[in-house]
CSV table of C-alpha atoms and ligand atoms in Angstrom, one decimal:
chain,number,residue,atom,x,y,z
A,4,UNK,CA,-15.0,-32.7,-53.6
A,5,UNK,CA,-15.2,-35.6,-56.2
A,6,UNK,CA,-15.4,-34.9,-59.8
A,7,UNK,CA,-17.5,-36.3,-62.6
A,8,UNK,CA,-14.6,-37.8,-65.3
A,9,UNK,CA,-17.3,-40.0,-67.7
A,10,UNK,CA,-20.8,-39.3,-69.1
A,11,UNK,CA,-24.2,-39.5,-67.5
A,12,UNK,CA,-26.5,-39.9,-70.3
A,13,UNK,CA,-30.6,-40.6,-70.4
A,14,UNK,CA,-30.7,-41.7,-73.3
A,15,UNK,CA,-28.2,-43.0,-75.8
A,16,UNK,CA,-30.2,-42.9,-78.6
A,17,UNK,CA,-31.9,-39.7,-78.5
A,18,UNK,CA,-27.9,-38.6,-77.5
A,19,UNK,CA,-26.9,-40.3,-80.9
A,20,UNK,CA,-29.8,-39.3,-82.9
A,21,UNK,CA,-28.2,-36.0,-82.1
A,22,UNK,CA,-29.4,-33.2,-79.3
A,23,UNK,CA,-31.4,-29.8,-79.9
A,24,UNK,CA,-28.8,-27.7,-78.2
A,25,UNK,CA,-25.5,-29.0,-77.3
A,26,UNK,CA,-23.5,-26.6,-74.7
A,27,UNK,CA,-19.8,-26.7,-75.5
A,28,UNK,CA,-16.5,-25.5,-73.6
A,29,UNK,CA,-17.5,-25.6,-70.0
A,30,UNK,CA,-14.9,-24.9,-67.9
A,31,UNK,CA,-16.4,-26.0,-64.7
A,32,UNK,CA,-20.0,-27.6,-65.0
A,33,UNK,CA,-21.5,-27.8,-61.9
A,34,UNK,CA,-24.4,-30.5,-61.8
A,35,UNK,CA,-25.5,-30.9,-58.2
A,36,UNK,CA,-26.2,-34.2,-59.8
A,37,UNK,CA,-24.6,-37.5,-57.5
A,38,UNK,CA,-24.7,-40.1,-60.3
A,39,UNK,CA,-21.7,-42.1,-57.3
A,40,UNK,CA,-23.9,-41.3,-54.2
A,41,UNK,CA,-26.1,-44.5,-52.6
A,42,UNK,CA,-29.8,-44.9,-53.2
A,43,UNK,CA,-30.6,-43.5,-50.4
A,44,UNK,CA,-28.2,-40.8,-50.2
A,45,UNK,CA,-30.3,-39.7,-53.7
A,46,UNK,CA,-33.7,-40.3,-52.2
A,47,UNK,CA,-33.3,-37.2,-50.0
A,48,UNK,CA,-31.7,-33.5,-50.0
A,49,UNK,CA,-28.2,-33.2,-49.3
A,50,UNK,CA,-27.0,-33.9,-45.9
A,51,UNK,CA,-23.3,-33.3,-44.7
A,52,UNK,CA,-20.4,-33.9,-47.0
A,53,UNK,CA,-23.0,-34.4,-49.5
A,54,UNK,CA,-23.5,-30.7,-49.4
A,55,UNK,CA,-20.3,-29.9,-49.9
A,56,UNK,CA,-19.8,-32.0,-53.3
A,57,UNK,CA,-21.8,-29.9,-56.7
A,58,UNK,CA,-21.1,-32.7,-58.9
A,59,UNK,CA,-18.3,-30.9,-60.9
A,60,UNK,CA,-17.3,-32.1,-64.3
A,61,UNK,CA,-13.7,-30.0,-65.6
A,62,UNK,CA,-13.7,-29.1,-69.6
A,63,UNK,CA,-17.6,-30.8,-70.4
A,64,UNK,CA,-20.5,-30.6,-72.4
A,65,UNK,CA,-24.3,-30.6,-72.1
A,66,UNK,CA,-26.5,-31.9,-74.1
A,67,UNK,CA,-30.2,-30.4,-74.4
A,68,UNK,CA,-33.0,-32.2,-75.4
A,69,UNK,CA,-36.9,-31.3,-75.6
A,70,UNK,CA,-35.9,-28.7,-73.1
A,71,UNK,CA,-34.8,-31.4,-70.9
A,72,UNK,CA,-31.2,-32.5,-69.8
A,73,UNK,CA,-30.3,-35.3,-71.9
A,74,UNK,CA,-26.5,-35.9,-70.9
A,75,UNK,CA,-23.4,-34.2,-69.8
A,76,UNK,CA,-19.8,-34.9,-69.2
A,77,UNK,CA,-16.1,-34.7,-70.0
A,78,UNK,CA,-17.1,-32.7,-74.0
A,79,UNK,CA,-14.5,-35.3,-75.8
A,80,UNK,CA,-16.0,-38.2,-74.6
A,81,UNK,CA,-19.5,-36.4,-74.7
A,82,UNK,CA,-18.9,-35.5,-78.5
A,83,UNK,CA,-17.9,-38.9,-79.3
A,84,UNK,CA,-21.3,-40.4,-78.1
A,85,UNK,CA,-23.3,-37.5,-79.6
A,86,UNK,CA,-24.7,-37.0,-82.8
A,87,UNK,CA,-25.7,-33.9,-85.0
A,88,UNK,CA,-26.6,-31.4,-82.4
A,89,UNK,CA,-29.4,-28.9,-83.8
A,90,UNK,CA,-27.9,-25.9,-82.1
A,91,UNK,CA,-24.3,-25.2,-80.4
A,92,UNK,CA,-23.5,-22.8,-78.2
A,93,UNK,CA,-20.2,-21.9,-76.5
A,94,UNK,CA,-19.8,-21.5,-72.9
A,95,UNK,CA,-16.1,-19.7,-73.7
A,96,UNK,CA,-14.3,-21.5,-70.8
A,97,UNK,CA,-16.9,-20.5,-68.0
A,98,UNK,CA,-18.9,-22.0,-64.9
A,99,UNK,CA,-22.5,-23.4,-65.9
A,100,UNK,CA,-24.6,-24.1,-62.8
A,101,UNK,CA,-28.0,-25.0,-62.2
A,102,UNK,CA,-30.8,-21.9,-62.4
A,103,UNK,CA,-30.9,-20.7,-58.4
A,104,UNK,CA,-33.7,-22.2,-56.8
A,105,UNK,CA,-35.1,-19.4,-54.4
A,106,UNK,CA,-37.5,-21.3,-52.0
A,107,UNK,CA,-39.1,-18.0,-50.0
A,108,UNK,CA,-40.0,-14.8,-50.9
A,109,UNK,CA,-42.6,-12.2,-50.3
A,110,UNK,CA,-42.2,-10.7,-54.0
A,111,UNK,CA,-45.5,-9.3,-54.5
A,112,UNK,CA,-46.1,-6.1,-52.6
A,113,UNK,CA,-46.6,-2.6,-53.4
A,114,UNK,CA,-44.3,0.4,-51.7
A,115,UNK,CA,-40.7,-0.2,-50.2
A,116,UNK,CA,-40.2,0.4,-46.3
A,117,UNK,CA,-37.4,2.5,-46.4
A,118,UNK,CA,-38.6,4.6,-43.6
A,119,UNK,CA,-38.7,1.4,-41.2
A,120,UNK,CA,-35.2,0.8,-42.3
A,121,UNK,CA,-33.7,4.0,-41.2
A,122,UNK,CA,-35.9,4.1,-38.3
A,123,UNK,CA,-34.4,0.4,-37.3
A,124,UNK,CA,-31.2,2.5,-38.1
A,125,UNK,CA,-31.9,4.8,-35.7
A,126,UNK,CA,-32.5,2.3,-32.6
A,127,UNK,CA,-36.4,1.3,-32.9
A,128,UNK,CA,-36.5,-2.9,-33.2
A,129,UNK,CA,-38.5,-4.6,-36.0
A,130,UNK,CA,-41.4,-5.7,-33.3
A,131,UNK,CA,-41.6,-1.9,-31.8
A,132,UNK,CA,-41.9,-0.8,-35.3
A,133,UNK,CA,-44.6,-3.7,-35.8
A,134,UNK,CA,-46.3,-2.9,-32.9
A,135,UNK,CA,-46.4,1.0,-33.6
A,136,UNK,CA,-48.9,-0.2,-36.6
A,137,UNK,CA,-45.8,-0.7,-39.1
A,138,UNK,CA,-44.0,-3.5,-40.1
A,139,UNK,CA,-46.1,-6.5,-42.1
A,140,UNK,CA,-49.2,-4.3,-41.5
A,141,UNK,CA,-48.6,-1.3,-43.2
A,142,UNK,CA,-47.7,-3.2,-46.0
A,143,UNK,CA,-51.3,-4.9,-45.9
A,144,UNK,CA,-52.9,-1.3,-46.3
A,145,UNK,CA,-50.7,-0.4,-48.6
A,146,UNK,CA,-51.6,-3.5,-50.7
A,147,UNK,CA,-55.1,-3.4,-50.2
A,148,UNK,CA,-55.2,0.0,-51.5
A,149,UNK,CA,-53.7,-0.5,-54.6
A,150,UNK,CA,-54.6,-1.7,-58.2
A,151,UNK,CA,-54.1,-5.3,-59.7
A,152,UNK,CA,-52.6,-3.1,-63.2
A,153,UNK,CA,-49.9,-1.4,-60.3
A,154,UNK,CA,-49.1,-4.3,-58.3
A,155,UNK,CA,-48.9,-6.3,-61.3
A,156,UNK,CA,-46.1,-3.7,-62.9
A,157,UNK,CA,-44.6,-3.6,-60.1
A,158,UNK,CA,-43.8,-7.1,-59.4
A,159,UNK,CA,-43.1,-7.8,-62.9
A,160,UNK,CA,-40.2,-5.1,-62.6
A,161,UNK,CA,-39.1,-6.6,-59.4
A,162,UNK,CA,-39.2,-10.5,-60.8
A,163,UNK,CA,-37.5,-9.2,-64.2
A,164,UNK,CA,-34.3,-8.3,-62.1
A,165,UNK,CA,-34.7,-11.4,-60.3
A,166,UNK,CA,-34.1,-13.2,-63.2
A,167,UNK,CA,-31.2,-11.3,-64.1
A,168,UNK,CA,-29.1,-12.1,-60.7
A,169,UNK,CA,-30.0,-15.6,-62.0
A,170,UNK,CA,-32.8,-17.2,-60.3
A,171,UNK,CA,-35.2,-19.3,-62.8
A,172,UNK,CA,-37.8,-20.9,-60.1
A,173,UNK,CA,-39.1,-18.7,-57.3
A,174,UNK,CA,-41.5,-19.2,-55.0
A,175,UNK,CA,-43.8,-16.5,-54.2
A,176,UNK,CA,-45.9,-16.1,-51.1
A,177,UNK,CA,-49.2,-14.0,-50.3
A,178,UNK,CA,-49.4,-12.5,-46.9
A,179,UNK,CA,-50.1,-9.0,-47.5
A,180,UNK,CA,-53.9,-9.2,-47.9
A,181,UNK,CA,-54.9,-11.0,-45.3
A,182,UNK,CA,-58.5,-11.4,-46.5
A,183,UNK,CA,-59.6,-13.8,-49.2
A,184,UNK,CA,-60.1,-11.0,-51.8
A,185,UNK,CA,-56.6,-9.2,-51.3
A,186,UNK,CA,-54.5,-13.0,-51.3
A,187,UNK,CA,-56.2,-14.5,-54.0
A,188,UNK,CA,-55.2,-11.3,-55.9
A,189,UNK,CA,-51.6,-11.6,-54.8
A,190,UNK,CA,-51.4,-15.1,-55.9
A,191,UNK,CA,-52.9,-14.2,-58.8
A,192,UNK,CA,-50.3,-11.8,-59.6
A,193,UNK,CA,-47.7,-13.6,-58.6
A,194,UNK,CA,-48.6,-16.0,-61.2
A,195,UNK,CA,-49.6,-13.9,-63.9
A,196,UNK,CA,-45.9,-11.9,-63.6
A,197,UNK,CA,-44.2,-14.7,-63.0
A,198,UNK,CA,-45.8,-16.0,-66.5
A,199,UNK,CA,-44.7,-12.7,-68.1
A,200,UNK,CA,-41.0,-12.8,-67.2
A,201,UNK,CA,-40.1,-16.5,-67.8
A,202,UNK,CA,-39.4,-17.7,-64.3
A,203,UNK,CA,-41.1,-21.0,-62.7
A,204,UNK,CA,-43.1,-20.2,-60.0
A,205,UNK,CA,-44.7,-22.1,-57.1
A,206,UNK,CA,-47.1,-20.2,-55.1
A,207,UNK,CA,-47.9,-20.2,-51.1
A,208,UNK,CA,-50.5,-18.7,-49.5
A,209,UNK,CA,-49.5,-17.0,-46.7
A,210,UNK,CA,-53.1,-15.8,-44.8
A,211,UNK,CA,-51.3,-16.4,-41.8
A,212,UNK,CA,-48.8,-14.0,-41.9
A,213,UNK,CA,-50.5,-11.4,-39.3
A,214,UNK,CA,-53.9,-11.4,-37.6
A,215,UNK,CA,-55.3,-8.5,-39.7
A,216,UNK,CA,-56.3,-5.1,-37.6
A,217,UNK,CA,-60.0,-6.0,-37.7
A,218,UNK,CA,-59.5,-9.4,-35.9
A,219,UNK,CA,-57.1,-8.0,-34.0
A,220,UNK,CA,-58.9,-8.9,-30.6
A,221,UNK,CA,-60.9,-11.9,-31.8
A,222,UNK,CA,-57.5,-13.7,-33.1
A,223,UNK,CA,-59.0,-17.2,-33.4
A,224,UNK,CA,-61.6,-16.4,-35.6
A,225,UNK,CA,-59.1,-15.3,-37.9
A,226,UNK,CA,-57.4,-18.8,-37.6
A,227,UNK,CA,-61.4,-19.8,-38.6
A,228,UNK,CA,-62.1,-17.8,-41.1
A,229,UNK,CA,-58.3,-19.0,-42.8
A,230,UNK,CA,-58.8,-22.9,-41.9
A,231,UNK,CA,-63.3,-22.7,-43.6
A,232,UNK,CA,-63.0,-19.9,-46.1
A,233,UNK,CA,-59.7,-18.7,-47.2
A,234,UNK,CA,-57.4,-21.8,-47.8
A,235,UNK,CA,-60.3,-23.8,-49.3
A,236,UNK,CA,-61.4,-21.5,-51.9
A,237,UNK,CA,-57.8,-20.6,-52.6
A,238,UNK,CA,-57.2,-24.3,-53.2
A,239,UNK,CA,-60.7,-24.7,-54.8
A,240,UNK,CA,-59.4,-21.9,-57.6
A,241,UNK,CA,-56.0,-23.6,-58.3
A,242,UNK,CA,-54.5,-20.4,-56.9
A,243,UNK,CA,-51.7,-22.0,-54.3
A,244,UNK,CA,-49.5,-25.1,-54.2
A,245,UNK,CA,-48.6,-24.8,-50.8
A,246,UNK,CA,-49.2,-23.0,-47.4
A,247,UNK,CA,-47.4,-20.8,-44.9
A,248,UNK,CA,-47.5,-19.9,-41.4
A,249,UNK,CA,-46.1,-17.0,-39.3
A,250,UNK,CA,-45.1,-19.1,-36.2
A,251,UNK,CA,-43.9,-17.1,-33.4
A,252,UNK,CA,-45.6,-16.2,-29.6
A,253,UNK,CA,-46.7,-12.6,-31.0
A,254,UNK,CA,-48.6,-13.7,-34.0
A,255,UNK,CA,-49.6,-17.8,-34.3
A,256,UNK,CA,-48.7,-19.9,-31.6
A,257,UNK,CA,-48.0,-23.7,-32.1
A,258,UNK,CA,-51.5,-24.4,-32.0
A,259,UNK,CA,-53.1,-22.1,-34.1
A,260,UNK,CA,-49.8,-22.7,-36.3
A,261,UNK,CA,-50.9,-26.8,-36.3
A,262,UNK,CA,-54.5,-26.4,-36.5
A,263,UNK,CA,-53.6,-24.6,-40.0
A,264,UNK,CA,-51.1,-26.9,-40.9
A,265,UNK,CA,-53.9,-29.6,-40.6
A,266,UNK,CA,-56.3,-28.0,-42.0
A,267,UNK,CA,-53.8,-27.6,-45.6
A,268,UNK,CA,-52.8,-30.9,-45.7
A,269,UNK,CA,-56.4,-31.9,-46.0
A,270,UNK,CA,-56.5,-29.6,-48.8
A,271,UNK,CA,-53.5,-31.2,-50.6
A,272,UNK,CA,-51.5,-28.4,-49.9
A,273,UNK,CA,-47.7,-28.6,-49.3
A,274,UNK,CA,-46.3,-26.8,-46.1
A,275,UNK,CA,-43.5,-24.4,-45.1
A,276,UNK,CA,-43.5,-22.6,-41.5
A,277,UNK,CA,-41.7,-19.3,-40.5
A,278,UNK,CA,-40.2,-20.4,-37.8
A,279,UNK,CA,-37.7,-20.3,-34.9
A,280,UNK,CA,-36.8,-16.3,-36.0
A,281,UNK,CA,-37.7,-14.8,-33.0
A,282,UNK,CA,-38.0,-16.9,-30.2
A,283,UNK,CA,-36.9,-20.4,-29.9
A,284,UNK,CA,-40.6,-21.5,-30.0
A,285,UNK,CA,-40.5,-25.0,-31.6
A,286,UNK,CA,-42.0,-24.3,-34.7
A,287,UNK,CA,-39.3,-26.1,-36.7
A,288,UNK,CA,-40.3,-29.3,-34.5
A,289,UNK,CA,-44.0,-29.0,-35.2
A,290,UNK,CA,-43.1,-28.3,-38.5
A,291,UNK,CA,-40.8,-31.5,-38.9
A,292,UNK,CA,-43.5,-33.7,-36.7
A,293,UNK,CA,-46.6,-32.1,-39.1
A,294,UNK,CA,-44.7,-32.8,-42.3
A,295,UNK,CA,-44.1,-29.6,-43.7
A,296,UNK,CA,-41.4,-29.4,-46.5
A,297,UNK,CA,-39.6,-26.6,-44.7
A,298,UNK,CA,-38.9,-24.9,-42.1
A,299,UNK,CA,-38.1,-21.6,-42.8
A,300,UNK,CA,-35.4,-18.7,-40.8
A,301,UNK,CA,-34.5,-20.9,-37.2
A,302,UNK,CA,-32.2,-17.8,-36.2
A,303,UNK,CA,-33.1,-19.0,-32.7
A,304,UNK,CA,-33.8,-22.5,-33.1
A,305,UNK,CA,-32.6,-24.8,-30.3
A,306,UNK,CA,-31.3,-28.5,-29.3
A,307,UNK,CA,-35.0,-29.8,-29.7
A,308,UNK,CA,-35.7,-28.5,-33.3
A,309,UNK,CA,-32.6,-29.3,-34.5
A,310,UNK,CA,-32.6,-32.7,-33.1
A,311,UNK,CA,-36.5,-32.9,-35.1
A,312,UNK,CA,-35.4,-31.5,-38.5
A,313,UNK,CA,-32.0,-34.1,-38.8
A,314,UNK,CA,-34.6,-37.1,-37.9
A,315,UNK,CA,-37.1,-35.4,-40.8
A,316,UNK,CA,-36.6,-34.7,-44.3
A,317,UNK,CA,-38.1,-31.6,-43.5
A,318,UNK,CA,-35.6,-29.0,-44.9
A,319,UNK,CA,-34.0,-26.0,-42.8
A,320,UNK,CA,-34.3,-22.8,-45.6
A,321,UNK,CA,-32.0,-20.3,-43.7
A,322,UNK,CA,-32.5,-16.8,-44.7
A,323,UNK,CA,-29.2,-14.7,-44.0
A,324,UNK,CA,-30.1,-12.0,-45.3
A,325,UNK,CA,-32.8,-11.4,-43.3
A,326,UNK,CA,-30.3,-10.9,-40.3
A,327,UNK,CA,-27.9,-8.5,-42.5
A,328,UNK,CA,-30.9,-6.4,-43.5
A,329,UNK,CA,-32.2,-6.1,-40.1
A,330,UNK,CA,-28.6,-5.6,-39.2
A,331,UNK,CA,-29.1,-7.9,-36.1
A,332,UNK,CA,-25.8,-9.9,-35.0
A,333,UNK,CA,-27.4,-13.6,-34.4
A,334,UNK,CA,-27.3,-15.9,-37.2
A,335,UNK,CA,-28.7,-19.2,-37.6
A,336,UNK,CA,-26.5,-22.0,-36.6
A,337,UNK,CA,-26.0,-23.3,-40.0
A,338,UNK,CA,-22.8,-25.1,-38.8
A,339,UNK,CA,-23.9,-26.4,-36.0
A,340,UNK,CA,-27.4,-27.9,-38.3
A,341,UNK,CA,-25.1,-29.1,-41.5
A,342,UNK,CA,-23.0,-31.1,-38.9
A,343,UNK,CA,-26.1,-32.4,-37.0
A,344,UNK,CA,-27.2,-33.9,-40.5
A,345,UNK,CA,-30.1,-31.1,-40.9
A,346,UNK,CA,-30.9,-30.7,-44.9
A,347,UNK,CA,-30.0,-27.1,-45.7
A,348,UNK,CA,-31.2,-24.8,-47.9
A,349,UNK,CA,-31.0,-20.8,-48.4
A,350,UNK,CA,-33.3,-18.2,-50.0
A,351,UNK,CA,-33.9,-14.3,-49.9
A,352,UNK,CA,-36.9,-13.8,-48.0
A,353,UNK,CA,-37.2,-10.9,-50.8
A,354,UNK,CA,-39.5,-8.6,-48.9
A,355,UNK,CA,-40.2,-4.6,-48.3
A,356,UNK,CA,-39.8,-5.1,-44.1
A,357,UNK,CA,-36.6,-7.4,-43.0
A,358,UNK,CA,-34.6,-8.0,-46.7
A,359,UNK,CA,-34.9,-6.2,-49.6
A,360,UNK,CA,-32.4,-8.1,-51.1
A,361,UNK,CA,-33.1,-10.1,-54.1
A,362,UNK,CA,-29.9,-11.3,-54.9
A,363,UNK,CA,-29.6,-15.0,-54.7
A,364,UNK,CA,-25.6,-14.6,-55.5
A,365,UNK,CA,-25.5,-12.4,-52.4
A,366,UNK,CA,-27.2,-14.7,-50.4
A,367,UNK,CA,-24.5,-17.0,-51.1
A,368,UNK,CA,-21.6,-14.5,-49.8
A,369,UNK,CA,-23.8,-13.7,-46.6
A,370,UNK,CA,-23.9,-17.5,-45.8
A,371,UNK,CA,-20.0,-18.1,-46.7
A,372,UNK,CA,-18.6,-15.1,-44.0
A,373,UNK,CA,-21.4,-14.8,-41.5
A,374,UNK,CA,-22.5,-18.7,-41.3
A,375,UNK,CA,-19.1,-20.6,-42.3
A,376,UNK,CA,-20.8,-22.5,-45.0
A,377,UNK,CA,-18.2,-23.2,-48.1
A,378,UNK,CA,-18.8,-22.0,-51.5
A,379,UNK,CA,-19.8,-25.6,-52.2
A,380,UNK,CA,-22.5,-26.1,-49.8
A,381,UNK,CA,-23.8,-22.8,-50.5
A,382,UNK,CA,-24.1,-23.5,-54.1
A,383,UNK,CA,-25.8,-27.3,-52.8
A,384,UNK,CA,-28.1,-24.8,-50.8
A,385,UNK,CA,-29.5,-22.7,-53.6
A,386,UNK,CA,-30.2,-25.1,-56.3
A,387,UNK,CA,-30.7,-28.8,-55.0
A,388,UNK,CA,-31.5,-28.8,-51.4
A,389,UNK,CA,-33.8,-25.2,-52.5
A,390,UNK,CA,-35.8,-27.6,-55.1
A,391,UNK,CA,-36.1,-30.4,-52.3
A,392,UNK,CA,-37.5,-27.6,-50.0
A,393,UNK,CA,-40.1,-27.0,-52.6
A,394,UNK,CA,-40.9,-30.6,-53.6
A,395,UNK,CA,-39.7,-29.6,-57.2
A,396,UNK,CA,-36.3,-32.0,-56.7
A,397,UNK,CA,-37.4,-34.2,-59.5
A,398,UNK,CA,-37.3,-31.0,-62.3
A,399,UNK,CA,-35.2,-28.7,-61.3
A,400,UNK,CA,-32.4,-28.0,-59.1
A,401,UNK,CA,-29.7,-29.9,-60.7
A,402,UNK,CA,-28.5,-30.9,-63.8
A,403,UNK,CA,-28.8,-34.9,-63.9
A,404,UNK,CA,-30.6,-36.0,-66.7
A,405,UNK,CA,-34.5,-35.6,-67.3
A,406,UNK,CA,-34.6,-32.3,-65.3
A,407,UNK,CA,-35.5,-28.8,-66.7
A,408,UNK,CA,-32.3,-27.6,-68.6
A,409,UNK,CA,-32.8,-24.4,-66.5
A,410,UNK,CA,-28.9,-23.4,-66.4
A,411,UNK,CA,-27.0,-20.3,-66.1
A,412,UNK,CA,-23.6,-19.6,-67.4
A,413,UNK,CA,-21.4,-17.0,-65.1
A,414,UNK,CA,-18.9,-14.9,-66.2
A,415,UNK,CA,-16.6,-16.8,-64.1
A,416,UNK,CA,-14.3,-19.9,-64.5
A,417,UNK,CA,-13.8,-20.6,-60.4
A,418,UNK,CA,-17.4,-21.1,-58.5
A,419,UNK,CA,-16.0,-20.1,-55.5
A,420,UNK,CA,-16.1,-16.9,-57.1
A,421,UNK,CA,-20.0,-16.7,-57.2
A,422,UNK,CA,-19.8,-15.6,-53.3
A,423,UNK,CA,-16.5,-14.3,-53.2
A,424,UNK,CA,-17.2,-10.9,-55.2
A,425,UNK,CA,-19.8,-10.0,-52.9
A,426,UNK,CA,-22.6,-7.4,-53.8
A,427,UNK,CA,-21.6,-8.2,-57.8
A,428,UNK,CA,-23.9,-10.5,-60.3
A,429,UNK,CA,-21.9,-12.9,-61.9
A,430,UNK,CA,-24.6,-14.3,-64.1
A,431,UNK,CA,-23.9,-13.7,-67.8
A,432,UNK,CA,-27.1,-16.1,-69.7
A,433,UNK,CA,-29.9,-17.3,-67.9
A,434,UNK,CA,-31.5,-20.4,-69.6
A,435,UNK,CA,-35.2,-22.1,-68.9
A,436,UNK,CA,-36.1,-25.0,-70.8
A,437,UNK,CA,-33.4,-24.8,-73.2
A,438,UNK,CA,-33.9,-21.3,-74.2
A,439,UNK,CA,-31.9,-18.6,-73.5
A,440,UNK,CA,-34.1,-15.9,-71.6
A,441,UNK,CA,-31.4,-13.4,-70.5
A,442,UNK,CA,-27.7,-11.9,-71.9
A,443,UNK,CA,-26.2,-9.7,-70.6
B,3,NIG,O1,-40.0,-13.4,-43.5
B,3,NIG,N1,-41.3,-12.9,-40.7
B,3,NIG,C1,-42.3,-12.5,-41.3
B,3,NIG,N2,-42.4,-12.2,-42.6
B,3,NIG,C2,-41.3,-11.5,-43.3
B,3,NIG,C3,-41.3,-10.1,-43.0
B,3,NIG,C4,-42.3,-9.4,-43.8
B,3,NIG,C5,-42.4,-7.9,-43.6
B,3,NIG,O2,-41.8,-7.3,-42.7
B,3,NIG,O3,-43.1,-7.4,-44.4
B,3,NIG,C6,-40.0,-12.3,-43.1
B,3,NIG,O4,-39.1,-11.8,-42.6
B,4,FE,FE1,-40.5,-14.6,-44.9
């Protein structure tokens, strides 16, 4: 790990003019910036031993400017270059980190599935339950049935403690309507409550989650009626950035998955695909070979798609929680990807069916003991690699200047304690813009 030991500034004037917040006595600021790496090293997410470096900088300062990052470095030699700041604020000795980055959730639903949990518990698999009329689909009545004033609250609730364990850009998926009506209203909430807590949102819609009951045995009309109605007027109402399919033998095969993916990039649309969770199917290829930004889960990915994803600057978003919730023993070969030069990145997959957990923090832990990654790289994974995965690199996801100054500052002084205290929330502020949003 190579340290940061002089100051990275944007601007020397505006630095000298003096700043509108200046953050003093980091003890360990964690930039994820690479102000040393190549050109080309920068032009892409982190790869390798470029995940494993978060741009460290030992006793600094950071220097806020029209809610923007305007410099940062050693605070001495910081201070000396720095003029009046309009606010100061101590950091008392501790980490300061980029805002966590979580590029995949399913945040927007309305009751929990407890009862598949313990059911799972009890020996039933997520695909009997699924079959049995459970799973994704019993979320979709459940949605449908319920009022934007209730799914608003409750998503609201949900995002608030999101913001708590630290995350300050989420992206939020539909998937639980199925019909035009019911996913332009989940995007719409997921926007609106997203608004109403603070965080940055990107939204995906995610009509190809399930083929709802009523097309149940007429499957590629469904793929119609997303590729003509759904997509388009979801795009035409500014309701989604970006798409998602559900790409697996039992739901959308690779064609059906590609004839979507088409279809969205027409739109303008950026891509993701769930892929690789059940079966090694190739949908991290197709998603690598069709452009997509990510490909999402690859618990059973093979040779082949990990082969496509290094040549592609498609990135791999591994959710490990999703394997702890289910309580299922395989995890994704994060090793075995990082080495092969794959771009890594992690989220939650924050959802009522296979991982409740909204915990960024804890998705850290879970990819440090159960796929080898370091504290580093999992840091590298939630923050700058996360923002590549959502085409947001160039605002937020580090701390170089001219991004968002969307930090948080833990209660720690070591990073490596972030995933070490598993199941704990060491987040203490929670910044956006400049402006503090959360203390705790
Ligand atoms: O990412 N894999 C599909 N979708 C979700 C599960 C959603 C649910 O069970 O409600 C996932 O794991
Ligand atoms: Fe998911």
């Amino acid at each position: 790990m190579t340290s940061i030991d002089r100051v990275i500034c944007g601007n020397d004037d505006a630095l000298a003019a003096g700043p509108d917040l200046l953050v003093r006595n980091i003890g360990q600021l964690c930039t994820l910036d690479a102000p040393d790496a190549p050109d080309a090293a920068r032009a892409g997410p982190r790869r390798g031993a470029g995940l494993d470096d978060p741009g460290s900088v030992g006793g600094a300062a950071l220097a806020v400017h029209g809610g923007r990052v305007l410099a940062y470095g050693p605070q001495a030699a910081l201070l000396a270059r720095c003029g009046a700041p309009r606010a100061v604020h101590d950091a008392g000795g501790r980490c300061v980190v980029p805002g966590w980055v979580d590029p995949h959730t399913h945040a927007v639903f309305g009751r929990t599935r407890q009862d598949e949990y313990e059911r799972r518990l009890r020996g039933e698999t997520y695909l009997q339950i699924a079959a049995a009329g459970g799973g994704i689909q019993s979320s979709v009545r459940d949605l449908r049935g319920r009022s934007d004033d209730d799914l608003r609250e409750l998503t609201v609730a949900r995002l608030r403690e999101i913001l708590e364990y630290g995350t300050t850009t989420i992206e939020i998926k539909s998937g639980y309507g199925l019909s035009y009506h019911d996913e332009a209203r989940m995007l719409r909430i997921a926007g609106d409550a997203a608004a109403a807590v603070g965080l940055r949102v990107v939204r995906t819609c995610l009509a190809a989650h399930e083929v709802p009951t009523e097309y149940r045995d007429r499957r590629d009309d469904y793929v119609r009626l997303v590729c003509d109605e759904i997509l388009p007027r979801i795009v035409d109402e500014g309701l989604a950035e970006r798409l998602d399919v559900f790409c697996e033998p039992s739901v959308f095969d690779l064609e059906q998955t590609a004839t979507i993916l088409r279809r969205g990039r027409e739109l303008g649309l950026r891509a993701a695909v769930h892929a690789d969770e059940l079966e090694p199917f190739g949908g991290a290829a197709l998603a690598a070979r069709l452009g997509a930004d990510s490909a999402d889960h690859l618990i059973r990915i093979d040779d082949a798609g990990i082969a496509a994803l290094a040549g592609s600057p498609t990135v791999a978003v591994l959710l490990p929680g999703t394997v702890f919730s289910l309580g299922l023993r395989g995890y994704a070969p994060a090793r075995t990807m990082i080495e092969a030069g794959v771009a890594v990145a992690l989220a939650t997959d924050f959802n009522p069916g296979s991982c409740p957990i909204a915990s960024v923090p804890l998705i850290q832990s879970i990819a440090c003991t159960q796929m080898r990654l370091t504290p580093a790289e999992a840091l590298a994974a939630c923050t700058v690699n996360a923002a590549w995965a959502l085409g947001l690199q160039d605002e937020v996801g580090s701390l170089a200047p001219g991004r968002a100054a969307d930090f948080l500052v833990l209660d720690v002084d070591d990073v490596r304690l972030v995933p070490y205290h598993a199941g704990r929330n060491p987040v203490r502020e929670v910044w956006r813009d400049g402006r503090r949003l959360v203390a705790r």
